């Protein structure tokens, strides 16, 4: 079910929310006549009546020309109470203009059945341009949550390797597919340490030209590697020939 947080949707959900298995909720400040806070309140109301969701996509974008900030705390607190049945979770947000990220970790801790997780990279970065006119993605380190143990997670899409730790997939071989939006020096070594034992598919969108790994990394289960633009030119030198790649 798709919900743009309208009164009609809320009315229907109040009657049939307990039957909803898949839900897409959108709150975008520049595309609605009501205030952004009203949209967040309606988002909370939508989540409050959907106790059996298995698949959820949250698209919450706040575009503001002022210094005022809104918080996602209540949204995440409400979701955490209903996250135990979630199998698929996708979050697209503009957290450089929003607060309350710390509560997203509570959502992840409550997801005992999560199989796939997607966190949009734009939620954590701003684009900076240096004196030469080159573009650089600057990540907000203080806003990056540490993924808790996710024993059933098979597919993970995240902005950077900073999200994963050795305890995120300790003792499990469930995670088979990983997508990284930005890879910088040391990131692949970190990924290899945390989840290199199980990853079979690796997808990379952007690669730092200063990236260097010595010795080359071994991904014991990696068979498929996908990269964009000029990224693939630099990858072969970073991986040990013992990595069982089946595709160039």
JSON list of C-alpha atoms in Angstrom, two decimals:
[
{"chain": "A", "resi": 1, "resn": "UNK", "atom": "CA", "xyz": [0.00, 0.00, 0.00]},
{"chain": "A", "resi": 2, "resn": "UNK", "atom": "CA", "xyz": [1.23, 3.48, -0.88]},
{"chain": "A", "resi": 3, "resn": "UNK", "atom": "CA", "xyz": [0.57, 6.26, 1.63]},
{"chain": "A", "resi": 4, "resn": "UNK", "atom": "CA", "xyz": [1.28, 9.92, 1.06]},
{"chain": "A", "resi": 5, "resn": "UNK", "atom": "CA", "xyz": [-0.01, 10.67, 4.56]},
{"chain": "A", "resi": 6, "resn": "UNK", "atom": "CA", "xyz": [-3.36, 12.06, 3.39]},
{"chain": "A", "resi": 7, "resn": "UNK", "atom": "CA", "xyz": [-6.50, 12.05, 5.56]},
{"chain": "A", "resi": 8, "resn": "UNK", "atom": "CA", "xyz": [-8.17, 9.52, 3.21]},
{"chain": "A", "resi": 9, "resn": "UNK", "atom": "CA", "xyz": [-5.25, 7.11, 3.55]},
{"chain": "A", "resi": 10, "resn": "UNK", "atom": "CA", "xyz": [-5.31, 7.50, 7.33]},
{"chain": "A", "resi": 11, "resn": "UNK", "atom": "CA", "xyz": [-9.02, 6.72, 7.37]},
{"chain": "A", "resi": 12, "resn": "UNK", "atom": "CA", "xyz": [-8.51, 3.55, 5.36]},
{"chain": "A", "resi": 13, "resn": "UNK", "atom": "CA", "xyz": [-5.55, 2.47, 7.46]},
{"chain": "A", "resi": 14, "resn": "UNK", "atom": "CA", "xyz": [-7.52, 2.96, 10.68]},
{"chain": "A", "resi": 15, "resn": "UNK", "atom": "CA", "xyz": [-9.87, 0.26, 9.36]},
{"chain": "A", "resi": 16, "resn": "UNK", "atom": "CA", "xyz": [-7.54, -2.06, 7.49]},
{"chain": "A", "resi": 17, "resn": "UNK", "atom": "CA", "xyz": [-4.04, -1.27, 8.76]},
{"chain": "A", "resi": 18, "resn": "UNK", "atom": "CA", "xyz": [-3.80, -4.60, 10.54]},
{"chain": "A", "resi": 19, "resn": "UNK", "atom": "CA", "xyz": [-3.98, -6.31, 7.12]},
{"chain": "A", "resi": 20, "resn": "UNK", "atom": "CA", "xyz": [-1.20, -4.29, 5.49]},
{"chain": "A", "resi": 21, "resn": "UNK", "atom": "CA", "xyz": [1.96, -6.27, 4.73]},
{"chain": "A", "resi": 22, "resn": "UNK", "atom": "CA", "xyz": [3.71, -3.82, 2.40]},
{"chain": "A", "resi": 23, "resn": "UNK", "atom": "CA", "xyz": [3.71, -0.07, 2.96]},
{"chain": "A", "resi": 24, "resn": "UNK", "atom": "CA", "xyz": [5.34, 2.93, 1.27]},
{"chain": "A", "resi": 25, "resn": "UNK", "atom": "CA", "xyz": [5.10, 6.19, 3.21]},
{"chain": "A", "resi": 26, "resn": "UNK", "atom": "CA", "xyz": [6.18, 9.52, 1.80]},
{"chain": "A", "resi": 27, "resn": "UNK", "atom": "CA", "xyz": [6.65, 12.90, 3.50]},
{"chain": "A", "resi": 28, "resn": "UNK", "atom": "CA", "xyz": [8.31, 15.54, 1.32]},
{"chain": "A", "resi": 29, "resn": "UNK", "atom": "CA", "xyz": [8.25, 19.15, 2.39]},
{"chain": "A", "resi": 30, "resn": "UNK", "atom": "CA", "xyz": [8.32, 20.69, -1.08]},
{"chain": "A", "resi": 31, "resn": "UNK", "atom": "CA", "xyz": [5.48, 18.63, -2.54]},
{"chain": "A", "resi": 32, "resn": "UNK", "atom": "CA", "xyz": [2.59, 19.24, -0.21]},
{"chain": "A", "resi": 33, "resn": "UNK", "atom": "CA", "xyz": [0.44, 22.14, 0.95]},
{"chain": "A", "resi": 34, "resn": "UNK", "atom": "CA", "xyz": [0.41, 21.03, 4.57]},
{"chain": "A", "resi": 35, "resn": "UNK", "atom": "CA", "xyz": [3.40, 21.66, 6.80]},
{"chain": "A", "resi": 36, "resn": "UNK", "atom": "CA", "xyz": [6.21, 19.15, 6.97]},
{"chain": "A", "resi": 37, "resn": "UNK", "atom": "CA", "xyz": [5.53, 18.56, 10.67]},
{"chain": "A", "resi": 38, "resn": "UNK", "atom": "CA", "xyz": [1.93, 17.68, 9.81]},
{"chain": "A", "resi": 39, "resn": "UNK", "atom": "CA", "xyz": [3.25, 15.16, 7.31]},
{"chain": "A", "resi": 40, "resn": "UNK", "atom": "CA", "xyz": [5.50, 13.64, 9.95]},
{"chain": "A", "resi": 41, "resn": "UNK", "atom": "CA", "xyz": [2.53, 13.41, 12.33]},
{"chain": "A", "resi": 42, "resn": "UNK", "atom": "CA", "xyz": [0.52, 11.63, 9.66]},
{"chain": "A", "resi": 43, "resn": "UNK", "atom": "CA", "xyz": [3.43, 9.29, 8.99]},
{"chain": "A", "resi": 44, "resn": "UNK", "atom": "CA", "xyz": [3.43, 8.35, 12.67]},
{"chain": "A", "resi": 45, "resn": "UNK", "atom": "CA", "xyz": [-0.33, 7.77, 12.49]},
{"chain": "A", "resi": 46, "resn": "UNK", "atom": "CA", "xyz": [0.13, 5.48, 9.46]},
{"chain": "A", "resi": 47, "resn": "UNK", "atom": "CA", "xyz": [2.79, 3.41, 11.19]},
{"chain": "A", "resi": 48, "resn": "UNK", "atom": "CA", "xyz": [0.80, 3.23, 14.42]},
{"chain": "A", "resi": 49, "resn": "UNK", "atom": "CA", "xyz": [-2.00, 1.17, 12.87]},
{"chain": "A", "resi": 50, "resn": "UNK", "atom": "CA", "xyz": [0.13, -1.20, 10.78]},
{"chain": "A", "resi": 51, "resn": "UNK", "atom": "CA", "xyz": [1.19, -3.85, 13.25]},
{"chain": "A", "resi": 52, "resn": "UNK", "atom": "CA", "xyz": [2.01, -6.61, 10.76]},
{"chain": "A", "resi": 53, "resn": "UNK", "atom": "CA", "xyz": [4.18, -4.90, 8.15]},
{"chain": "A", "resi": 54, "resn": "UNK", "atom": "CA", "xyz": [6.80, -7.06, 6.44]},
{"chain": "A", "resi": 55, "resn": "UNK", "atom": "CA", "xyz": [7.96, -4.59, 3.78]},
{"chain": "A", "resi": 56, "resn": "UNK", "atom": "CA", "xyz": [8.36, -0.87, 4.47]},
{"chain": "A", "resi": 57, "resn": "UNK", "atom": "CA", "xyz": [9.76, 2.02, 2.45]},
{"chain": "A", "resi": 58, "resn": "UNK", "atom": "CA", "xyz": [10.07, 5.41, 4.14]},
{"chain": "A", "resi": 59, "resn": "UNK", "atom": "CA", "xyz": [10.74, 8.44, 1.94]},
{"chain": "A", "resi": 60, "resn": "UNK", "atom": "CA", "xyz": [11.17, 11.48, 4.14]},
{"chain": "A", "resi": 61, "resn": "UNK", "atom": "CA", "xyz": [12.81, 14.50, 2.57]},
{"chain": "A", "resi": 62, "resn": "UNK", "atom": "CA", "xyz": [12.95, 17.97, 4.10]},
{"chain": "A", "resi": 63, "resn": "UNK", "atom": "CA", "xyz": [14.07, 20.89, 1.94]},
{"chain": "A", "resi": 64, "resn": "UNK", "atom": "CA", "xyz": [14.42, 24.04, 3.99]},
{"chain": "A", "resi": 65, "resn": "UNK", "atom": "CA", "xyz": [15.88, 27.47, 3.26]},
{"chain": "A", "resi": 66, "resn": "UNK", "atom": "CA", "xyz": [15.78, 28.33, 6.95]},
{"chain": "A", "resi": 67, "resn": "UNK", "atom": "CA", "xyz": [17.82, 27.09, 9.90]},
{"chain": "A", "resi": 68, "resn": "UNK", "atom": "CA", "xyz": [14.80, 25.34, 11.43]},
{"chain": "A", "resi": 69, "resn": "UNK", "atom": "CA", "xyz": [15.17, 21.58, 11.88]},
{"chain": "A", "resi": 70, "resn": "UNK", "atom": "CA", "xyz": [12.60, 18.86, 12.30]},
{"chain": "A", "resi": 71, "resn": "UNK", "atom": "CA", "xyz": [13.11, 15.55, 14.09]},
{"chain": "A", "resi": 72, "resn": "UNK", "atom": "CA", "xyz": [12.40, 11.98, 13.03]},
{"chain": "A", "resi": 73, "resn": "UNK", "atom": "CA", "xyz": [12.53, 10.76, 16.64]},
{"chain": "A", "resi": 74, "resn": "UNK", "atom": "CA", "xyz": [8.79, 10.09, 16.95]},
{"chain": "A", "resi": 75, "resn": "UNK", "atom": "CA", "xyz": [8.69, 8.36, 13.56]},
{"chain": "A", "resi": 76, "resn": "UNK", "atom": "CA", "xyz": [11.48, 5.99, 14.52]},
{"chain": "A", "resi": 77, "resn": "UNK", "atom": "CA", "xyz": [10.16, 5.42, 18.04]},
{"chain": "A", "resi": 78, "resn": "UNK", "atom": "CA", "xyz": [6.80, 4.41, 16.58]},
{"chain": "A", "resi": 79, "resn": "UNK", "atom": "CA", "xyz": [8.41, 2.18, 13.97]},
{"chain": "A", "resi": 80, "resn": "UNK", "atom": "CA", "xyz": [10.62, 0.45, 16.54]},
{"chain": "A", "resi": 81, "resn": "UNK", "atom": "CA", "xyz": [7.50, -0.80, 18.32]},
{"chain": "A", "resi": 82, "resn": "UNK", "atom": "CA", "xyz": [6.29, -2.43, 15.10]},
{"chain": "A", "resi": 83, "resn": "UNK", "atom": "CA", "xyz": [9.56, -3.57, 13.56]},
{"chain": "A", "resi": 84, "resn": "UNK", "atom": "CA", "xyz": [9.70, -7.14, 14.86]},
{"chain": "A", "resi": 85, "resn": "UNK", "atom": "CA", "xyz": [7.96, -8.55, 11.75]},
{"chain": "A", "resi": 86, "resn": "UNK", "atom": "CA", "xyz": [9.82, -6.44, 9.17]},
{"chain": "A", "resi": 87, "resn": "UNK", "atom": "CA", "xyz": [11.68, -8.44, 6.53]},
{"chain": "A", "resi": 88, "resn": "UNK", "atom": "CA", "xyz": [12.48, -5.60, 4.10]},
{"chain": "A", "resi": 89, "resn": "UNK", "atom": "CA", "xyz": [13.26, -2.01, 5.07]},
{"chain": "A", "resi": 90, "resn": "UNK", "atom": "CA", "xyz": [14.23, 0.90, 2.82]},
{"chain": "A", "resi": 91, "resn": "UNK", "atom": "CA", "xyz": [14.92, 4.39, 4.13]},
{"chain": "A", "resi": 92, "resn": "UNK", "atom": "CA", "xyz": [15.34, 7.43, 1.90]},
{"chain": "A", "resi": 93, "resn": "UNK", "atom": "CA", "xyz": [15.81, 10.64, 3.83]},
{"chain": "A", "resi": 94, "resn": "UNK", "atom": "CA", "xyz": [17.64, 13.97, 3.97]},
{"chain": "A", "resi": 95, "resn": "UNK", "atom": "CA", "xyz": [19.20, 13.72, 7.39]},
{"chain": "A", "resi": 96, "resn": "UNK", "atom": "CA", "xyz": [21.48, 16.68, 6.88]},
{"chain": "A", "resi": 97, "resn": "UNK", "atom": "CA", "xyz": [18.35, 18.79, 7.52]},
{"chain": "A", "resi": 98, "resn": "UNK", "atom": "CA", "xyz": [16.71, 16.46, 10.06]},
{"chain": "A", "resi": 99, "resn": "UNK", "atom": "CA", "xyz": [17.46, 15.27, 13.58]},
{"chain": "A", "resi": 100, "resn": "UNK", "atom": "CA", "xyz": [16.69, 12.05, 15.44]},
{"chain": "A", "resi": 101, "resn": "UNK", "atom": "CA", "xyz": [19.02, 9.59, 13.70]},
{"chain": "A", "resi": 102, "resn": "UNK", "atom": "CA", "xyz": [19.99, 7.96, 16.99]},
{"chain": "A", "resi": 103, "resn": "UNK", "atom": "CA", "xyz": [16.49, 6.51, 17.21]},
{"chain": "A", "resi": 104, "resn": "UNK", "atom": "CA", "xyz": [16.95, 4.66, 13.91]},
{"chain": "A", "resi": 105, "resn": "UNK", "atom": "CA", "xyz": [19.36, 2.34, 15.72]},
{"chain": "A", "resi": 106, "resn": "UNK", "atom": "CA", "xyz": [16.47, 1.36, 18.01]},
{"chain": "A", "resi": 107, "resn": "UNK", "atom": "CA", "xyz": [14.50, 0.35, 14.91]},
{"chain": "A", "resi": 108, "resn": "UNK", "atom": "CA", "xyz": [17.34, -1.89, 13.73]},
{"chain": "A", "resi": 109, "resn": "UNK", "atom": "CA", "xyz": [17.67, -3.48, 17.16]},
{"chain": "A", "resi": 110, "resn": "UNK", "atom": "CA", "xyz": [13.97, -4.39, 17.03]},
{"chain": "A", "resi": 111, "resn": "UNK", "atom": "CA", "xyz": [14.13, -6.03, 13.59]},
{"chain": "A", "resi": 112, "resn": "UNK", "atom": "CA", "xyz": [14.55, -9.68, 14.46]},
{"chain": "A", "resi": 113, "resn": "UNK", "atom": "CA", "xyz": [13.38, -10.91, 11.00]},
{"chain": "A", "resi": 114, "resn": "UNK", "atom": "CA", "xyz": [15.09, -8.40, 8.69]},
{"chain": "A", "resi": 115, "resn": "UNK", "atom": "CA", "xyz": [16.31, -9.92, 5.40]},
{"chain": "A", "resi": 116, "resn": "UNK", "atom": "CA", "xyz": [17.12, -6.81, 3.35]},
{"chain": "A", "resi": 117, "resn": "UNK", "atom": "CA", "xyz": [18.09, -3.29, 4.35]},
{"chain": "A", "resi": 118, "resn": "UNK", "atom": "CA", "xyz": [18.56, -0.27, 2.10]},
{"chain": "A", "resi": 119, "resn": "UNK", "atom": "CA", "xyz": [19.72, 3.10, 3.41]},
{"chain": "A", "resi": 120, "resn": "UNK", "atom": "CA", "xyz": [19.90, 5.80, 0.77]},
{"chain": "A", "resi": 121, "resn": "UNK", "atom": "CA", "xyz": [23.34, 7.37, 0.50]},
{"chain": "A", "resi": 122, "resn": "UNK", "atom": "CA", "xyz": [22.01, 10.90, 0.08]},
{"chain": "A", "resi": 123, "resn": "UNK", "atom": "CA", "xyz": [20.69, 10.69, 3.60]},
{"chain": "A", "resi": 124, "resn": "UNK", "atom": "CA", "xyz": [24.20, 10.99, 4.98]},
{"chain": "A", "resi": 125, "resn": "UNK", "atom": "CA", "xyz": [26.13, 13.19, 2.59]},
{"chain": "A", "resi": 126, "resn": "UNK", "atom": "CA", "xyz": [26.41, 16.69, 1.28]},
{"chain": "A", "resi": 127, "resn": "UNK", "atom": "CA", "xyz": [28.17, 17.68, -1.89]},
{"chain": "A", "resi": 128, "resn": "UNK", "atom": "CA", "xyz": [31.20, 19.93, -1.50]},
{"chain": "A", "resi": 129, "resn": "UNK", "atom": "CA", "xyz": [33.19, 21.62, -4.28]},
{"chain": "A", "resi": 130, "resn": "UNK", "atom": "CA", "xyz": [36.87, 22.41, -3.74]},
{"chain": "A", "resi": 131, "resn": "UNK", "atom": "CA", "xyz": [38.86, 25.36, -5.09]},
{"chain": "A", "resi": 132, "resn": "UNK", "atom": "CA", "xyz": [39.53, 23.52, -8.34]},
{"chain": "A", "resi": 133, "resn": "UNK", "atom": "CA", "xyz": [35.87, 22.89, -8.96]},
{"chain": "A", "resi": 134, "resn": "UNK", "atom": "CA", "xyz": [36.06, 19.18, -8.14]},
{"chain": "A", "resi": 135, "resn": "UNK", "atom": "CA", "xyz": [33.10, 17.57, -6.41]},
{"chain": "A", "resi": 136, "resn": "UNK", "atom": "CA", "xyz": [33.50, 15.65, -3.15]},
{"chain": "A", "resi": 137, "resn": "UNK", "atom": "CA", "xyz": [30.95, 13.79, -1.08]},
{"chain": "A", "resi": 138, "resn": "UNK", "atom": "CA", "xyz": [31.28, 14.69, 2.58]},
{"chain": "A", "resi": 139, "resn": "UNK", "atom": "CA", "xyz": [29.67, 12.22, 4.96]},
{"chain": "A", "resi": 140, "resn": "UNK", "atom": "CA", "xyz": [28.31, 13.18, 8.35]},
{"chain": "A", "resi": 141, "resn": "UNK", "atom": "CA", "xyz": [30.17, 10.70, 10.56]},
{"chain": "A", "resi": 142, "resn": "UNK", "atom": "CA", "xyz": [28.14, 11.58, 13.65]},
{"chain": "A", "resi": 143, "resn": "UNK", "atom": "CA", "xyz": [24.98, 10.52, 11.84]},
{"chain": "A", "resi": 144, "resn": "UNK", "atom": "CA", "xyz": [26.19, 7.09, 10.77]},
{"chain": "A", "resi": 145, "resn": "UNK", "atom": "CA", "xyz": [24.59, 4.31, 12.85]},
{"chain": "A", "resi": 146, "resn": "UNK", "atom": "CA", "xyz": [26.43, 1.11, 13.65]},
{"chain": "A", "resi": 147, "resn": "UNK", "atom": "CA", "xyz": [24.44, -1.83, 12.38]},
{"chain": "A", "resi": 148, "resn": "UNK", "atom": "CA", "xyz": [23.62, -4.25, 15.22]},
{"chain": "A", "resi": 149, "resn": "UNK", "atom": "CA", "xyz": [23.80, -8.03, 14.73]},
{"chain": "A", "resi": 150, "resn": "UNK", "atom": "CA", "xyz": [21.53, -8.92, 11.80]},
{"chain": "A", "resi": 151, "resn": "UNK", "atom": "CA", "xyz": [21.63, -12.73, 11.63]},
{"chain": "A", "resi": 152, "resn": "UNK", "atom": "CA", "xyz": [19.03, -13.12, 8.84]},
{"chain": "A", "resi": 153, "resn": "UNK", "atom": "CA", "xyz": [20.06, -10.22, 6.60]},
{"chain": "A", "resi": 154, "resn": "UNK", "atom": "CA", "xyz": [20.87, -11.38, 3.06]},
{"chain": "A", "resi": 155, "resn": "UNK", "atom": "CA", "xyz": [20.97, -8.06, 1.15]},
{"chain": "A", "resi": 156, "resn": "UNK", "atom": "CA", "xyz": [22.48, -4.79, 2.34]},
{"chain": "A", "resi": 157, "resn": "UNK", "atom": "CA", "xyz": [22.70, -1.43, 0.54]},
{"chain": "A", "resi": 158, "resn": "UNK", "atom": "CA", "xyz": [24.50, 1.34, 2.44]},
{"chain": "A", "resi": 159, "resn": "UNK", "atom": "CA", "xyz": [26.34, 4.60, 1.68]},
{"chain": "A", "resi": 160, "resn": "UNK", "atom": "CA", "xyz": [29.71, 3.55, 3.12]},
{"chain": "A", "resi": 161, "resn": "UNK", "atom": "CA", "xyz": [31.47, 0.71, 4.90]},
{"chain": "A", "resi": 162, "resn": "UNK", "atom": "CA", "xyz": [31.31, 2.67, 8.17]},
{"chain": "A", "resi": 163, "resn": "UNK", "atom": "CA", "xyz": [27.87, 1.21, 8.83]},
{"chain": "A", "resi": 164, "resn": "UNK", "atom": "CA", "xyz": [29.07, -2.36, 9.33]},
{"chain": "A", "resi": 165, "resn": "UNK", "atom": "CA", "xyz": [31.14, -3.75, 12.18]},
{"chain": "A", "resi": 166, "resn": "UNK", "atom": "CA", "xyz": [32.56, -7.19, 12.89]},
{"chain": "A", "resi": 167, "resn": "UNK", "atom": "CA", "xyz": [29.62, -7.87, 15.21]},
{"chain": "A", "resi": 168, "resn": "UNK", "atom": "CA", "xyz": [27.02, -7.02, 12.55]},
{"chain": "A", "resi": 169, "resn": "UNK", "atom": "CA", "xyz": [27.48, -10.41, 10.87]},
{"chain": "A", "resi": 170, "resn": "UNK", "atom": "CA", "xyz": [29.53, -12.30, 13.43]},
{"chain": "A", "resi": 171, "resn": "UNK", "atom": "CA", "xyz": [28.75, -16.01, 13.32]},
{"chain": "A", "resi": 172, "resn": "UNK", "atom": "CA", "xyz": [26.44, -15.78, 10.31]},
{"chain": "A", "resi": 173, "resn": "UNK", "atom": "CA", "xyz": [26.90, -16.44, 6.59]},
{"chain": "A", "resi": 174, "resn": "UNK", "atom": "CA", "xyz": [23.48, -15.05, 5.64]},
{"chain": "A", "resi": 175, "resn": "UNK", "atom": "CA", "xyz": [24.57, -11.79, 4.00]},
{"chain": "A", "resi": 176, "resn": "UNK", "atom": "CA", "xyz": [25.25, -12.52, 0.32]},
{"chain": "A", "resi": 177, "resn": "UNK", "atom": "CA", "xyz": [24.81, -9.18, -1.44]},
{"chain": "A", "resi": 178, "resn": "UNK", "atom": "CA", "xyz": [26.36, -5.81, -0.56]},
{"chain": "A", "resi": 179, "resn": "UNK", "atom": "CA", "xyz": [26.02, -2.47, -2.32]},
{"chain": "A", "resi": 180, "resn": "UNK", "atom": "CA", "xyz": [28.25, 0.48, -1.37]},
{"chain": "A", "resi": 181, "resn": "UNK", "atom": "CA", "xyz": [27.64, 3.99, -2.67]},
{"chain": "A", "resi": 182, "resn": "UNK", "atom": "CA", "xyz": [31.07, 5.40, -1.73]},
{"chain": "A", "resi": 183, "resn": "UNK", "atom": "CA", "xyz": [34.30, 3.49, -1.19]},
{"chain": "A", "resi": 184, "resn": "UNK", "atom": "CA", "xyz": [37.38, 5.22, 0.22]},
{"chain": "A", "resi": 185, "resn": "UNK", "atom": "CA", "xyz": [40.82, 4.11, 1.37]},
{"chain": "A", "resi": 186, "resn": "UNK", "atom": "CA", "xyz": [40.53, 1.27, 3.88]},
{"chain": "A", "resi": 187, "resn": "UNK", "atom": "CA", "xyz": [36.82, 0.64, 3.23]},
{"chain": "A", "resi": 188, "resn": "UNK", "atom": "CA", "xyz": [37.27, -2.61, 1.30]},
{"chain": "A", "resi": 189, "resn": "UNK", "atom": "CA", "xyz": [39.64, -3.98, 3.93]},
{"chain": "A", "resi": 190, "resn": "UNK", "atom": "CA", "xyz": [37.02, -3.15, 6.56]},
{"chain": "A", "resi": 191, "resn": "UNK", "atom": "CA", "xyz": [34.30, -4.86, 4.53]},
{"chain": "A", "resi": 192, "resn": "UNK", "atom": "CA", "xyz": [36.49, -7.93, 4.00]},
{"chain": "A", "resi": 193, "resn": "UNK", "atom": "CA", "xyz": [37.05, -8.15, 7.75]},
{"chain": "A", "resi": 194, "resn": "UNK", "atom": "CA", "xyz": [33.39, -7.72, 8.67]},
{"chain": "A", "resi": 195, "resn": "UNK", "atom": "CA", "xyz": [31.49, -9.64, 6.01]},
{"chain": "A", "resi": 196, "resn": "UNK", "atom": "CA", "xyz": [34.04, -10.82, 3.42]},
{"chain": "A", "resi": 197, "resn": "UNK", "atom": "CA", "xyz": [33.48, -14.43, 4.46]},
{"chain": "A", "resi": 198, "resn": "UNK", "atom": "CA", "xyz": [29.93, -14.53, 3.03]},
{"chain": "A", "resi": 199, "resn": "UNK", "atom": "CA", "xyz": [29.50, -11.80, 0.39]},
{"chain": "A", "resi": 200, "resn": "UNK", "atom": "CA", "xyz": [28.89, -13.28, -3.07]},
{"chain": "A", "resi": 201, "resn": "UNK", "atom": "CA", "xyz": [27.80, -10.11, -4.89]},
{"chain": "A", "resi": 202, "resn": "UNK", "atom": "CA", "xyz": [29.47, -6.73, -4.46]},
{"chain": "A", "resi": 203, "resn": "UNK", "atom": "CA", "xyz": [28.24, -3.54, -6.13]},
{"chain": "A", "resi": 204, "resn": "UNK", "atom": "CA", "xyz": [30.14, -0.24, -5.96]},
{"chain": "A", "resi": 205, "resn": "UNK", "atom": "CA", "xyz": [28.91, 3.10, -7.29]},
{"chain": "A", "resi": 206, "resn": "UNK", "atom": "CA", "xyz": [31.77, 5.49, -6.51]},
{"chain": "A", "resi": 207, "resn": "UNK", "atom": "CA", "xyz": [35.44, 4.80, -5.75]},
{"chain": "A", "resi": 208, "resn": "UNK", "atom": "CA", "xyz": [38.05, 7.15, -4.32]},
{"chain": "A", "resi": 209, "resn": "UNK", "atom": "CA", "xyz": [41.02, 7.47, -6.69]},
{"chain": "A", "resi": 210, "resn": "UNK", "atom": "CA", "xyz": [43.32, 7.43, -3.65]},
{"chain": "A", "resi": 211, "resn": "UNK", "atom": "CA", "xyz": [42.12, 3.95, -2.76]},
{"chain": "A", "resi": 212, "resn": "UNK", "atom": "CA", "xyz": [45.00, 1.54, -2.14]},
{"chain": "A", "resi": 213, "resn": "UNK", "atom": "CA", "xyz": [45.12, -1.85, -0.45]},
{"chain": "A", "resi": 214, "resn": "UNK", "atom": "CA", "xyz": [48.28, -3.82, 0.28]},
{"chain": "A", "resi": 215, "resn": "UNK", "atom": "CA", "xyz": [48.27, -6.76, 0.27]},
{"chain": "A", "resi": 216, "resn": "UNK", "atom": "CA", "xyz": [45.34, -7.29, -2.15]},
{"chain": "A", "resi": 217, "resn": "UNK", "atom": "CA", "xyz": [42.15, -8.42, -0.45]},
{"chain": "A", "resi": 218, "resn": "UNK", "atom": "CA", "xyz": [40.62, -11.87, -0.46]},
{"chain": "A", "resi": 219, "resn": "UNK", "atom": "CA", "xyz": [36.83, -12.15, -0.52]},
{"chain": "A", "resi": 220, "resn": "UNK", "atom": "CA", "xyz": [36.43, -15.87, 0.02]},
{"chain": "A", "resi": 221, "resn": "UNK", "atom": "CA", "xyz": [32.92, -16.16, -1.47]},
{"chain": "A", "resi": 222, "resn": "UNK", "atom": "CA", "xyz": [32.83, -13.24, -3.95]},
{"chain": "A", "resi": 223, "resn": "UNK", "atom": "CA", "xyz": [31.65, -14.33, -7.40]},
{"chain": "A", "resi": 224, "resn": "UNK", "atom": "CA", "xyz": [29.99, -11.27, -8.93]},
{"chain": "A", "resi": 225, "resn": "UNK", "atom": "CA", "xyz": [31.38, -7.75, -8.95]},
{"chain": "A", "resi": 226, "resn": "UNK", "atom": "CA", "xyz": [29.55, -4.77, -10.41]},
{"chain": "A", "resi": 227, "resn": "UNK", "atom": "CA", "xyz": [30.86, -1.22, -10.64]},
{"chain": "A", "resi": 228, "resn": "UNK", "atom": "CA", "xyz": [29.97, 2.02, -12.38]},
{"chain": "A", "resi": 229, "resn": "UNK", "atom": "CA", "xyz": [31.80, 4.54, -14.54]},
{"chain": "A", "resi": 230, "resn": "UNK", "atom": "CA", "xyz": [35.60, 4.29, -14.12]},
{"chain": "A", "resi": 231, "resn": "UNK", "atom": "CA", "xyz": [35.38, 2.37, -10.86]},
{"chain": "A", "resi": 232, "resn": "UNK", "atom": "CA", "xyz": [36.06, -1.02, -12.45]},
{"chain": "A", "resi": 233, "resn": "UNK", "atom": "CA", "xyz": [39.42, 0.11, -13.85]},
{"chain": "A", "resi": 234, "resn": "UNK", "atom": "CA", "xyz": [40.88, 0.29, -10.34]},
{"chain": "A", "resi": 235, "resn": "UNK", "atom": "CA", "xyz": [39.20, -2.70, -8.70]},
{"chain": "A", "resi": 236, "resn": "UNK", "atom": "CA", "xyz": [41.18, -5.68, -10.09]},
{"chain": "A", "resi": 237, "resn": "UNK", "atom": "CA", "xyz": [44.40, -4.50, -8.44]},
{"chain": "A", "resi": 238, "resn": "UNK", "atom": "CA", "xyz": [42.64, -4.42, -5.07]},
{"chain": "A", "resi": 239, "resn": "UNK", "atom": "CA", "xyz": [41.46, -8.03, -5.08]},
{"chain": "A", "resi": 240, "resn": "UNK", "atom": "CA", "xyz": [43.60, -11.11, -4.63]},
{"chain": "A", "resi": 241, "resn": "UNK", "atom": "CA", "xyz": [43.38, -13.66, -7.50]},
{"chain": "A", "resi": 242, "resn": "UNK", "atom": "CA", "xyz": [42.17, -16.19, -4.92]},
{"chain": "A", "resi": 243, "resn": "UNK", "atom": "CA", "xyz": [38.85, -14.33, -4.74]},
{"chain": "A", "resi": 244, "resn": "UNK", "atom": "CA", "xyz": [36.61, -16.70, -6.79]},
{"chain": "A", "resi": 245, "resn": "UNK", "atom": "CA", "xyz": [35.22, -14.12, -9.23]},
{"chain": "A", "resi": 246, "resn": "UNK", "atom": "CA", "xyz": [33.21, -15.55, -12.10]},
{"chain": "A", "resi": 247, "resn": "UNK", "atom": "CA", "xyz": [32.65, -12.28, -13.95]},
{"chain": "A", "resi": 248, "resn": "UNK", "atom": "CA", "xyz": [35.25, -9.71, -15.08]}
]
